[in-house]
XYZ file of C-alpha atoms in Angstrom:
757
model
C 0.058 0.063 0.178
C 2.848 2.367 0.598
C 4.488 1.719 -2.730
C 1.004 2.815 -4.300
C 0.878 5.751 -2.401
C 4.132 6.651 -3.470
C 3.063 6.672 -7.077
C 0.697 9.433 -5.962
C 1.419 13.241 -5.656
C 2.115 13.329 -2.226
C 2.611 16.961 -0.914
C 6.168 18.353 -0.647
C 6.561 21.680 0.668
C 9.018 23.893 -1.631
C 12.481 24.008 -0.857
C 13.457 27.217 0.834
C 16.519 29.619 -0.335
C 19.804 28.319 0.561
C 20.721 29.378 4.272
C 17.148 29.551 4.907
C 16.977 28.254 8.688
C 14.511 28.034 11.271
C 11.989 31.099 11.216
C 12.703 33.803 14.041
C 10.048 36.162 15.392
C 10.110 39.350 13.562
C 8.814 43.044 15.017
C 5.050 43.353 14.665
C 3.966 46.696 13.611
C 0.722 48.522 14.478
C -2.395 45.855 15.099
C -0.219 43.163 15.811
C 0.788 42.691 11.743
C 4.569 42.248 10.769
C 6.572 45.335 9.593
C 6.315 45.280 5.697
C 8.385 43.150 3.849
C 10.848 44.238 0.860
C 9.446 41.649 -1.370
C 7.127 39.077 -0.976
C 6.016 37.323 -4.182
C 3.986 34.292 -5.156
C 6.510 31.707 -6.883
C 6.041 30.699 -10.470
C 2.957 28.853 -10.972
C 5.324 26.161 -12.758
C 5.267 23.073 -10.488
C 2.911 24.516 -7.925
C -0.404 22.756 -7.616
C -2.730 25.784 -6.093
C -5.622 24.117 -5.321
C -3.730 21.068 -3.578
C -1.994 23.387 -1.193
C -5.164 25.497 -0.559
C -7.453 21.901 0.217
C -4.241 20.796 2.118
C -4.484 23.809 4.718
C -8.318 23.454 4.628
C -7.848 20.225 5.752
C -5.193 21.229 8.540
C -7.338 23.994 9.823
C -10.211 21.799 10.053
C -8.509 19.203 11.608
C -7.345 21.941 14.245
C -11.172 22.999 14.841
C -12.171 19.119 15.607
C -8.754 18.252 17.754
C -8.057 15.567 15.055
C -4.629 13.688 13.916
C -3.071 15.528 11.063
C -1.045 12.279 10.487
C -2.957 11.299 7.328
C -2.522 11.176 3.470
C -2.469 14.582 1.953
C -2.870 13.954 -1.794
C -5.754 15.256 -3.583
C -7.624 11.979 -3.708
C -6.977 11.392 -0.096
C -8.043 14.719 0.605
C -11.358 14.455 -0.795
C -11.564 10.913 0.753
C -10.718 12.430 4.041
C -13.233 15.330 4.045
C -15.988 13.007 2.811
C -15.282 10.493 5.748
C -15.916 13.558 8.095
C -18.805 15.188 6.689
C -21.819 15.456 8.567
C -23.678 12.860 6.730
C -21.030 10.141 6.537
C -20.433 10.311 10.559
C -24.272 10.490 11.191
C -24.480 7.055 9.073
C -21.811 5.804 11.028
C -23.478 6.667 14.293
C -26.573 5.720 13.288
C -25.479 2.312 12.235
C -23.538 1.758 15.743
C -26.641 2.821 17.303
C -28.864 0.400 15.200
C -26.369 -2.826 16.045
C -26.589 -2.088 19.430
C -30.409 -1.665 19.298
C -30.607 -5.338 17.912
C -30.367 -6.775 21.190
C -33.959 -5.413 22.045
C -35.626 -7.602 19.374
C -33.370 -10.194 18.520
C -34.375 -13.482 20.786
C -35.071 -13.241 23.376
C -37.147 -10.207 22.493
C -38.021 -7.239 24.954
C -40.922 -6.317 23.108
C -43.665 -7.571 25.908
C -45.570 -4.931 28.191
C -44.010 -6.798 31.406
C -40.903 -8.465 32.272
C -42.609 -10.150 35.128
C -42.238 -13.923 34.518
C -45.853 -14.637 36.177
C -47.681 -12.335 33.911
C -45.120 -12.097 30.712
C -46.896 -13.167 27.405
C -44.803 -14.497 24.428
C -42.381 -12.054 23.005
C -42.726 -11.358 19.252
C -39.634 -13.586 17.770
C -38.101 -12.183 14.580
C -37.834 -14.384 11.659
C -34.566 -16.008 10.893
C -32.599 -13.798 8.972
C -34.343 -10.388 9.480
C -31.814 -9.116 12.264
C -29.316 -11.283 10.551
C -29.669 -8.887 7.357
C -29.297 -5.841 9.341
C -26.334 -6.726 11.188
C -24.609 -7.841 7.504
C -25.396 -4.028 6.709
C -23.785 -2.694 9.552
C -21.027 -4.933 8.796
C -20.614 -3.544 5.570
C -20.305 -0.052 6.721
C -17.963 -1.111 9.689
C -15.811 -2.638 6.728
C -15.613 0.357 4.615
C -15.359 2.344 8.098
C -12.011 0.632 8.763
C -10.940 0.335 5.327
C -11.150 3.852 4.750
C -9.096 4.709 8.100
C -6.664 2.180 7.447
C -5.854 3.792 3.780
C -5.857 7.247 5.131
C -3.313 6.689 7.728
C -1.113 4.340 5.327
C 0.247 1.179 5.981
C 2.952 2.204 8.409
C 0.933 3.781 10.716
C -1.756 1.162 10.396
C 0.379 -1.429 11.337
C 1.143 0.736 14.746
C -2.402 1.191 15.512
C -3.846 -1.484 17.912
C -7.329 0.012 17.732
C -7.863 -0.800 13.757
C -6.278 -4.465 14.009
C -8.385 -4.912 16.768
C -11.291 -3.471 14.782
C -10.539 -6.004 11.522
C -10.141 -8.958 14.308
C -13.512 -7.935 15.872
C -15.395 -7.771 12.528
C -13.553 -11.112 11.173
C -14.957 -12.899 14.168
C -18.474 -11.371 13.776
C -18.454 -12.433 10.077
C -17.616 -16.153 11.398
C -20.460 -16.292 13.968
C -22.845 -14.564 11.741
C -22.186 -17.377 9.298
C -22.559 -20.273 12.280
C -25.791 -18.339 13.429
C -27.318 -18.704 9.818
C -26.171 -22.338 9.526
C -27.934 -23.306 12.672
C -31.063 -21.315 11.546
C -30.913 -18.711 14.391
C -31.232 -21.610 16.965
C -27.709 -21.422 18.156
C -27.618 -20.844 22.310
C -24.726 -18.518 22.055
C -23.850 -15.430 19.970
C -20.356 -14.335 20.552
C -20.895 -11.209 18.061
C -23.444 -9.873 20.177
C -21.049 -9.754 23.052
C -18.359 -8.034 20.875
C -20.690 -5.260 19.669
C -19.861 -2.639 22.321
C -16.595 -2.377 20.778
C -18.172 -0.514 17.925
C -18.974 2.304 20.061
C -15.600 2.221 22.000
C -13.307 2.368 18.800
C -15.198 5.226 17.605
C -14.758 8.352 20.297
C -11.545 9.212 21.043
C -12.325 10.408 24.337
C -13.412 6.892 25.137
C -10.476 5.683 24.028
C -8.176 7.971 26.324
C -10.318 6.908 29.242
C -10.103 3.331 29.014
C -6.199 3.999 28.756
C -6.467 5.966 31.695
C -8.997 3.418 33.803
C -5.777 0.743 32.215
C -3.063 3.006 34.134
C -4.763 3.138 37.273
C -5.782 -0.673 37.778
C -2.411 -1.267 39.482
C -3.109 1.336 42.209
C -6.830 0.107 42.413
C -5.925 -3.603 42.316
C -3.817 -2.877 45.850
C -6.709 -1.264 47.634
C -9.248 -4.649 46.177
C -6.669 -6.898 47.348
C -6.435 -4.663 51.071
C -10.482 -5.259 50.469
C -10.365 -8.998 50.159
C -7.439 -9.475 53.040
C -10.078 -7.308 55.219
C -13.054 -9.465 54.155
C -11.651 -13.034 54.432
C -9.830 -12.144 57.864
C -13.390 -10.967 59.160
C -15.035 -13.816 57.940
C -12.771 -16.245 59.321
C -13.805 -14.336 62.697
C -17.019 -14.557 62.292
C -17.043 -18.187 61.619
C -15.146 -18.774 64.755
C -17.333 -16.416 66.749
C -21.059 -17.672 65.635
C -20.015 -21.417 65.423
C -23.053 -24.050 65.801
C -23.682 -25.021 69.279
C -26.460 -27.270 70.850
C -28.529 -24.708 71.144
C -30.727 -24.299 68.206
C -32.135 -21.020 69.305
C -29.118 -19.205 70.059
C -27.588 -20.481 66.432
C -29.834 -17.812 64.491
C -26.438 -16.290 63.395
C -24.884 -19.602 62.218
C -28.049 -20.729 60.314
C -28.822 -17.348 58.724
C -25.364 -15.824 57.801
C -22.292 -17.906 58.989
C -23.509 -21.334 57.916
C -20.477 -22.200 55.760
C -17.494 -20.225 53.797
C -19.468 -19.281 50.844
C -22.187 -17.918 53.193
C -19.904 -15.998 55.513
C -18.148 -14.659 52.523
C -21.210 -12.862 50.922
C -23.121 -11.816 54.255
C -19.871 -9.931 55.125
C -19.318 -8.479 51.577
C -23.134 -7.592 51.568
C -22.297 -5.581 54.839
C -19.609 -4.202 53.129
C -22.113 -1.864 51.254
C -24.367 -1.846 54.210
C -26.908 -3.326 52.005
C -27.888 -5.840 54.878
C -27.137 -3.546 57.899
C -28.329 -4.053 60.384
C -30.155 -7.244 59.453
C -26.637 -9.329 59.673
C -26.190 -8.248 62.968
C -29.521 -8.369 64.649
C -29.427 -12.479 65.798
C -26.092 -12.457 67.516
C -26.795 -8.549 68.817
C -30.004 -10.181 70.408
C -28.082 -13.084 72.162
C -25.133 -10.419 73.291
C -24.891 -6.694 72.616
C -20.889 -7.465 72.915
C -21.284 -9.223 69.458
C -22.199 -5.563 67.970
C -18.303 -4.767 68.139
C -17.800 -7.280 65.445
C -19.979 -5.730 63.215
C -19.149 -2.117 64.021
C -15.348 -2.790 63.727
C -16.063 -4.247 60.325
C -18.006 -1.579 58.570
C -15.848 1.021 60.043
C -12.626 -0.513 58.672
C -14.010 -1.655 55.381
C -16.942 0.502 54.041
C -15.101 4.068 56.054
C -11.596 3.527 55.538
C -10.978 1.192 52.639
C -13.740 2.109 50.498
C -13.154 5.582 50.870
C -9.576 5.198 50.494
C -9.896 3.689 47.252
C -12.279 6.883 45.787
C -9.259 8.772 47.225
C -6.538 6.727 45.090
C -8.869 6.924 41.916
C -9.380 10.505 42.692
C -5.476 11.176 42.886
C -4.729 9.033 39.611
C -7.342 11.125 37.551
C -6.355 14.531 39.080
C -4.623 15.639 35.860
C -6.528 13.392 33.376
C -8.374 15.988 32.039
C -5.601 18.336 32.223
C -3.404 16.174 30.143
C -6.632 15.672 27.623
C -6.763 19.201 27.304
C -2.801 19.564 26.978
C -3.127 16.748 24.021
C -6.075 18.732 22.243
C -4.123 21.883 22.743
C -1.117 20.361 20.837
C -3.082 19.063 18.161
C -4.924 22.160 17.627
C -1.870 24.236 17.528
C 0.080 21.697 15.338
C -3.046 21.965 12.704
C -3.276 25.727 12.463
C 1.225 25.494 11.852
C 0.624 22.936 9.439
C -1.623 25.027 7.493
C 0.371 27.936 7.792
C 3.759 25.789 6.439
C 1.656 24.870 3.197
C 0.650 28.145 2.626
C 4.259 29.619 3.044
C 5.215 27.097 0.178
C 2.818 29.090 -1.881
C 4.832 32.548 -0.709
C 8.585 33.422 -1.323
C 9.961 35.272 1.570
C 12.410 38.472 0.372
C 15.941 37.435 0.314
C 17.066 39.916 3.107
C 14.810 37.897 5.777
C 14.537 34.402 7.519
C 10.783 35.183 8.281
C 8.013 32.693 6.598
C 5.110 34.532 5.756
C 1.267 33.944 4.564
C -0.447 36.320 2.339
C -3.863 37.225 3.705
C -5.620 36.889 0.416
C -4.208 33.378 0.308
C -5.837 32.792 3.562
C -8.971 34.311 2.792
C -9.170 31.655 0.011
C -8.771 28.571 2.358
C -11.130 30.540 5.045
C -13.856 30.285 2.448
C -14.036 26.563 2.047
C -13.118 25.854 5.732
C -16.380 24.604 7.770
C -16.333 26.149 11.170
C -18.581 28.579 13.538
C -20.033 31.683 11.517
C -19.001 33.887 14.577
C -15.731 32.626 14.777
C -14.887 32.769 11.025
C -16.473 36.491 11.015
C -14.112 37.211 14.218
C -11.126 35.763 12.222
C -11.911 37.844 9.052
C -12.227 41.279 10.712
C -9.026 40.903 12.180
C -7.376 39.763 9.277
C -8.743 42.883 7.356
C -7.324 45.048 9.941
C -3.638 43.887 8.862
C -2.971 46.637 6.368
C 0.024 45.061 4.860
C -1.710 41.925 3.846
C 1.244 39.685 5.444
C 0.944 37.056 8.170
C 4.102 35.730 9.923
C 3.525 32.360 11.861
C 2.852 34.275 15.177
C 0.445 36.270 13.573
C -0.982 33.230 11.822
C -1.613 31.099 14.875
C -3.060 34.280 17.125
C -5.599 34.779 14.243
C -7.176 31.290 15.568
C -7.135 31.817 18.981
C -10.640 32.833 17.986
C -11.074 28.816 18.130
C -10.525 28.678 21.868
C -13.188 31.743 22.315
C -16.781 31.334 23.007
C -18.837 34.921 22.224
C -20.736 35.788 24.877
C -24.688 35.802 23.636
C -25.806 39.549 23.046
C -29.466 39.687 23.402
C -31.657 42.061 21.300
C -32.257 45.743 22.077
C -35.545 46.480 23.976
C -38.196 48.105 21.776
C -38.172 52.018 21.929
C -41.598 53.332 22.562
C -42.586 56.710 21.812
C -45.568 56.819 24.336
C -44.866 57.987 28.091
C -47.488 55.466 29.378
C -45.863 52.769 27.769
C -42.393 53.338 29.072
C -43.567 53.266 32.349
C -45.072 49.996 31.642
C -41.875 48.790 29.940
C -40.104 50.116 32.926
C -42.553 48.549 35.375
C -42.775 44.738 33.943
C -39.236 44.770 32.786
C -37.967 45.188 36.103
C -36.357 42.504 38.276
C -38.982 42.907 40.745
C -41.421 41.726 38.623
C -39.875 38.691 38.059
C -39.269 38.166 41.833
C -43.400 38.774 42.098
C -43.726 35.831 39.686
C -41.761 33.390 41.633
C -43.660 34.523 44.943
C -46.921 33.753 42.869
C -45.493 30.353 41.576
C -44.522 29.288 45.439
C -47.682 30.364 46.587
C -49.252 28.194 43.513
C -47.213 25.146 45.163
C -47.997 25.659 48.555
C -51.688 25.856 47.377
C -51.525 22.532 45.689
C -49.757 20.879 48.223
C -52.605 22.218 50.723
C -54.931 20.737 48.405
C -53.254 17.332 47.877
C -52.860 16.575 51.452
C -56.721 17.051 52.404
C -57.554 14.902 49.510
C -54.708 12.327 50.151
C -57.281 10.076 52.365
C -59.849 10.501 50.506
C -61.694 7.904 48.024
C -61.954 8.901 43.873
C -65.664 9.204 44.217
C -65.447 11.512 47.242
C -62.993 13.903 45.563
C -64.378 17.429 44.594
C -62.078 18.762 42.205
C -63.606 22.404 42.331
C -60.970 24.018 44.499
C -58.112 22.639 43.003
C -59.380 23.212 39.574
C -60.152 26.923 40.568
C -56.820 27.358 42.059
C -55.174 26.287 38.676
C -57.312 28.369 36.651
C -56.523 31.634 38.557
C -52.836 30.766 38.498
C -52.670 29.867 34.631
C -54.159 33.122 33.863
C -51.606 34.878 35.943
C -49.069 33.150 34.198
C -50.402 34.027 30.813
C -50.873 37.735 31.772
C -46.958 37.533 33.161
C -45.723 36.265 29.872
C -47.787 38.723 27.629
C -46.763 41.734 29.841
C -42.776 40.310 29.531
C -43.279 40.146 25.781
C -44.738 43.924 25.885
C -41.496 45.277 27.747
C -38.954 43.217 26.328
C -39.793 42.713 22.958
C -40.596 39.222 21.508
C -36.815 38.500 19.978
C -35.558 39.589 23.498
C -37.858 37.266 25.621
C -37.155 34.480 23.602
C -33.426 35.191 24.210
C -33.654 34.107 27.515
C -33.922 30.374 28.330
C -35.473 31.024 31.232
C -38.504 32.851 29.620
C -38.538 30.308 26.798
C -39.031 27.986 29.804
C -41.733 29.799 31.347
C -43.434 30.528 28.236
C -43.339 26.931 26.861
C -44.983 25.431 29.845
C -47.482 28.271 30.269
C -48.769 27.643 26.424
C -49.136 24.149 27.090
C -50.822 24.875 30.668
C -53.110 27.209 28.535
C -54.001 24.351 25.871
C -54.699 21.489 28.820
C -56.521 24.193 30.692
C -59.020 25.055 27.614
C -59.109 21.252 26.805
C -60.370 20.942 30.426
C -62.872 23.074 30.064
C -64.121 22.335 26.483
C -64.886 18.629 28.085
C -65.766 19.124 31.490
C -66.972 22.412 31.801
C -66.029 25.378 33.917
C -64.856 24.667 37.573
C -67.895 24.158 39.909
C -69.082 22.305 43.055
C -69.152 18.653 42.532
C -66.671 18.445 39.686
C -65.922 14.438 39.657
C -63.086 12.679 38.190
C -65.243 10.905 35.082
C -63.720 9.459 32.366
C -64.771 11.362 28.892
C -62.209 10.552 26.471
C -58.514 9.782 26.480
C -58.191 11.315 30.212
C -60.241 11.589 33.096
C -60.869 14.751 34.867
C -58.483 13.888 37.309
C -56.096 12.405 34.968
C -56.122 16.341 33.518
C -55.850 18.325 36.770
C -52.982 16.168 37.581
C -51.072 16.548 34.409
C -51.544 20.375 34.909
C -50.295 20.205 38.771
C -47.292 18.074 37.654
C -46.426 21.240 34.994
C -47.047 23.627 37.713
C -44.524 22.299 39.600
C -41.899 21.835 37.224
C -42.424 25.151 36.105
C -41.440 26.175 39.833
C -37.767 25.353 38.485
C -37.693 29.156 36.911
C -36.526 30.387 40.436
C -33.010 28.356 40.047
C -31.579 31.260 37.806
C -32.934 33.910 40.540
C -30.436 32.018 43.202
C -26.808 32.831 42.641
C -25.210 29.890 44.074
C -28.046 27.075 42.855
C -27.752 28.531 39.472
C -24.000 28.189 39.627
C -24.287 24.500 40.991
C -26.884 23.533 38.187
C -25.023 25.449 35.223
C -21.907 23.444 36.636
C -23.642 20.151 36.563
C -25.159 20.848 33.115
C -21.722 21.631 31.648
C -20.359 18.303 33.320
C -22.528 16.165 31.342
C -20.656 17.340 28.006
C -17.003 16.468 29.672
C -18.365 13.069 31.111
C -19.679 11.659 27.970
C -17.092 9.338 27.696
C -17.667 8.136 30.936
C -21.449 7.838 29.954
C -20.290 5.741 27.046
C -18.160 3.173 29.217
C -20.721 2.592 31.356
C -22.995 1.642 28.231
C -20.334 -0.639 27.020
C -19.994 -2.545 30.281
C -23.846 -2.456 30.599
C -23.979 -4.061 27.405
C -21.605 -6.659 27.718
C -22.578 -7.749 31.381
C -26.377 -7.945 30.325
C -25.637 -10.234 27.008
C -23.443 -12.357 29.448
C -26.142 -12.516 31.905
C -28.743 -13.743 29.060
C -26.474 -16.212 28.295
C -25.812 -17.612 32.052
C -29.423 -17.079 33.593
C -31.906 -16.980 30.825
C -35.073 -18.934 31.852
C -33.304 -19.624 35.603
C -36.262 -17.790 37.533
C -39.487 -19.608 37.152
C -42.780 -18.738 38.837
C -43.791 -20.917 41.631
C -46.999 -21.803 42.286
C -49.721 -20.782 44.483
C -47.862 -19.979 47.432
C -49.217 -17.608 50.009
C -46.618 -14.708 50.775
C -46.653 -13.145 54.391
C -43.751 -11.643 56.535
C -43.340 -15.141 58.573
C -39.787 -16.550 58.543
C -40.218 -19.759 57.382
C -43.114 -22.645 57.248
C -44.370 -25.238 54.461
C -46.933 -22.626 53.026
C -45.052 -19.644 53.478
C -42.185 -17.972 52.028
C -38.911 -16.378 54.249
C -39.030 -12.800 54.653
C -36.674 -10.726 52.573
C -36.200 -13.280 49.647
C -36.834 -12.804 45.945
C -40.162 -14.613 46.193
C -41.614 -12.827 48.954
C -40.429 -9.399 48.184
C -41.776 -10.066 44.571
C -38.740 -9.396 42.217
C -40.064 -11.394 39.554
C -39.430 -8.596 37.150
C -35.910 -8.640 37.945
C -34.239 -11.135 35.678
C -32.318 -11.909 32.584
C -34.872 -13.450 30.253
C -34.567 -10.602 27.551
C -32.356 -7.373 27.195
C -34.121 -4.593 28.668
C -34.951 -6.723 31.803
C -30.873 -7.624 32.183
C -30.440 -3.877 31.795
C -32.604 -3.142 34.760
C -31.512 -5.817 37.051
C -27.971 -4.897 36.265
C -28.863 -1.232 37.253
C -30.877 -2.458 40.624
C -27.755 -4.595 41.691
C -25.372 -1.561 40.965
C -27.197 0.893 43.346
C -26.837 -2.225 45.851
C -29.981 -1.722 47.828
C -31.061 -5.436 48.574
C -28.562 -6.679 46.139
C -27.960 -9.702 48.435
C -31.351 -10.702 47.630
C -30.555 -11.061 43.727
C -27.078 -13.114 45.113
C -29.037 -15.384 46.822
C -32.028 -16.222 44.304
C -29.999 -16.497 41.646
C -27.277 -18.788 43.594
C -30.405 -20.851 44.050
C -32.243 -20.870 40.788
C -29.124 -21.189 38.833
C -25.817 -22.081 40.034
C -23.827 -21.127 43.442
C -21.299 -20.093 41.102
C -23.632 -17.014 40.181
C -22.097 -15.113 42.860
C -18.845 -14.841 40.870
C -21.169 -12.721 38.219
C -22.817 -10.423 40.595
C -19.748 -9.749 42.533
C -17.377 -8.950 39.302
C -20.614 -6.450 38.391
C -20.401 -4.988 41.812
C -16.740 -4.635 41.380
C -16.850 -2.977 38.057
C -19.852 -0.662 38.286
C -20.249 0.128 42.069
C -16.814 0.135 43.187
C -14.609 1.167 39.963
C -16.922 2.931 37.840
C -18.799 5.091 40.518
C -15.841 6.174 42.386
C -14.246 7.216 38.978
C -17.190 9.049 38.207
C -17.221 10.846 41.395
C -13.636 11.583 41.319
C -13.846 13.156 37.900
C -16.992 15.041 39.037
C -15.274 16.478 42.004
C -11.922 17.581 39.564
C -14.685 19.239 37.552
C -16.716 21.010 39.496
C -13.348 22.177 41.596
C -11.871 24.062 38.831
C -15.391 24.740 37.317
C -15.815 26.581 40.797
C -12.580 28.019 41.437
C -12.901 29.551 37.770
C -16.364 31.147 38.340
C -15.028 32.465 41.705
C -12.344 34.865 39.682
C -13.858 35.281 36.495
C -14.710 38.674 35.853
C -18.364 40.211 35.099
C -19.617 39.494 31.809
C -20.197 43.189 31.380
C -16.041 43.237 31.497
C -15.320 40.554 28.918
C -15.972 40.089 25.239
C -15.437 36.364 25.344
C -15.674 33.286 27.938
C -13.464 30.214 26.893
C -15.034 26.599 25.896
C -15.384 23.612 28.341
C -12.224 22.106 26.342
C -9.824 24.997 27.613
C -11.604 25.527 31.271
C -7.600 24.877 32.407
C -6.156 27.289 29.924
C -4.266 29.163 32.608
C -2.536 26.377 33.714
C -1.655 24.762 30.200
C 1.481 25.312 28.405
C 1.693 26.367 24.649
C 3.751 24.145 22.713
C 7.194 25.639 21.670
C 8.276 26.363 17.934
C 11.003 23.426 18.275
C 8.138 21.057 19.445
C 5.737 22.125 16.624
C 8.326 22.059 13.625
C 9.435 18.493 15.296
C 6.091 16.819 15.324
C 5.586 18.373 11.479
C 8.932 16.579 10.382
C 7.390 13.402 12.037
C 4.397 13.231 9.892
C 4.301 10.339 7.849
C 2.937 12.027 4.658
C 3.986 15.414 4.768
C 7.580 16.780 4.025
C 9.384 20.036 5.294
C 12.305 20.548 3.173
C 13.931 23.327 5.349
């Protein structure tokens, strides 16, 4: 492949005059532009592919905008293929394909298309005919094959051999196609489908942030393993102590602790492991504590050492290891951006011949204008760059100024709200001042609070009433009054602020949308049931009963009360911080999806059909008898919907175990219904999801929040600055700009770009 690439026209930057060294900084004139050069003329057209250089610069700048690597082929055909691959439609098709192949688990056998997952009431699920989902899979595989082929070609053979992710991509596709062929050979009746477990890889390999996250987790495993080993030693030691303390005696009445929790080694380990998560506290202690209060010391000591010290120590270690994770990630992204911009500068320099009496490399502004016309970027950012470019009177850009132009990429312009309407009437001016004042917004918050209080009072008074005894007149009248006020408030604000300015505020859009929905629901209620009156009864007349309509309106009113958040400074800061964190934690959410998916498929393979509904056995809170079930068991708690009989049910079951509330019920049930070794599966899931992932999430949440909070505390008011930095550069003050030597060295290492200087 490399030989074939050599036959194509790879970009070669034109050679510089003899004696040309590394560029040095030249004195800048007014406006940050370099002083006029004695001569800076374009080279002869012969031998120079003008369009190729322009397209190369366009691609390099787009790589910088998206933080992509620039190590790819740069000939004209490859550039076209590269831009097509990263086009919106192509990336949308690839994302849709990944979503589609992951979603197949919901309709494949065993299908999740039933109303309930309860094994007692679940009907027969629809089973797709053999070949239906397999055809969709094959189409997805073809798209993935095209994806890996394009990626492999664009980076070249030498880079391909070094890229483990692409090699693993090909291996996964080969195994999946083989398993797909076997599936059709058995008429889709095979019990295990290996390719289903491998599907999350397609999501993983398509996200660079998820790859970085996985790499960081891998580097943290040794430290986490040491603490987990310490937890295991702690668990084993206390298990031995427990079995010695609560050994079997002659008095069966005094052996409740032994019978229930320390009967044998597996039961003892399980009991204390669950206690480590406090899920069975104080149940596990009560039998022994009832016998002798001194036994409580054993359980308290175990909980303090294990849960309060070791588990929190694990969180501290993970936080310490990931404390610099985001900083390193942003630093790497900054290097990619600066490298892409510098590569574009070097390419464009090849179209401009510097004067003999200077070593300064330069780019003409009109050349950059041609490039910017083709670059896909945010329009506001492009306009800012064009304004700065036009302010340079000499039309010449040095490397420093070229890089400075694209610093606009690191900025997010503060949104400017449209101006208020200017009324000529003195009365309208007074109305505008009154209803545009912040105190009018405060009044609206007080009214919303009064609305919530009134709803709470009515609900408390009607809590114990039967539906036939309930009179919705009071609640209906209250809702009618407050909704009219909300409508009046919205109209007055629009009058004072103007329609465009009103919609420019997210809080107003939120208020306005809910007000319109409330008005539509209220009008619909009046149209069906008439105006509120004594004896308003919740009867069914169409889609919803009167009570359902009133409840829906009240739920929206309660939701509307969230409008107070922007007016509470610290609450608004916390909420905005949490919303911003969602974008920074997408990679970790993706990792959780991968782990959930893989464990759900494994759970289906291991435990499908294991849980079987019992006969007509009465369920009570008795401890045990021939006709009753033991209190706290899977059957007595009616956990029947939690099973692994289909993909959706498996996801919910894994979530319930991850929360670790009553997860000992699942350990006991599946060890009875399937095998005692099923505990290994659930403990592994607990370690990965609840211990590692949740602690990792907490550590990154802390780091993001601390940096966001500190940055907000030192930020100037928005009226004093023109721009806010984006989330990617939230650590901008501690980042290190790459040096000139680093950038040039990286460019010299480019496999498809040669700097002849």
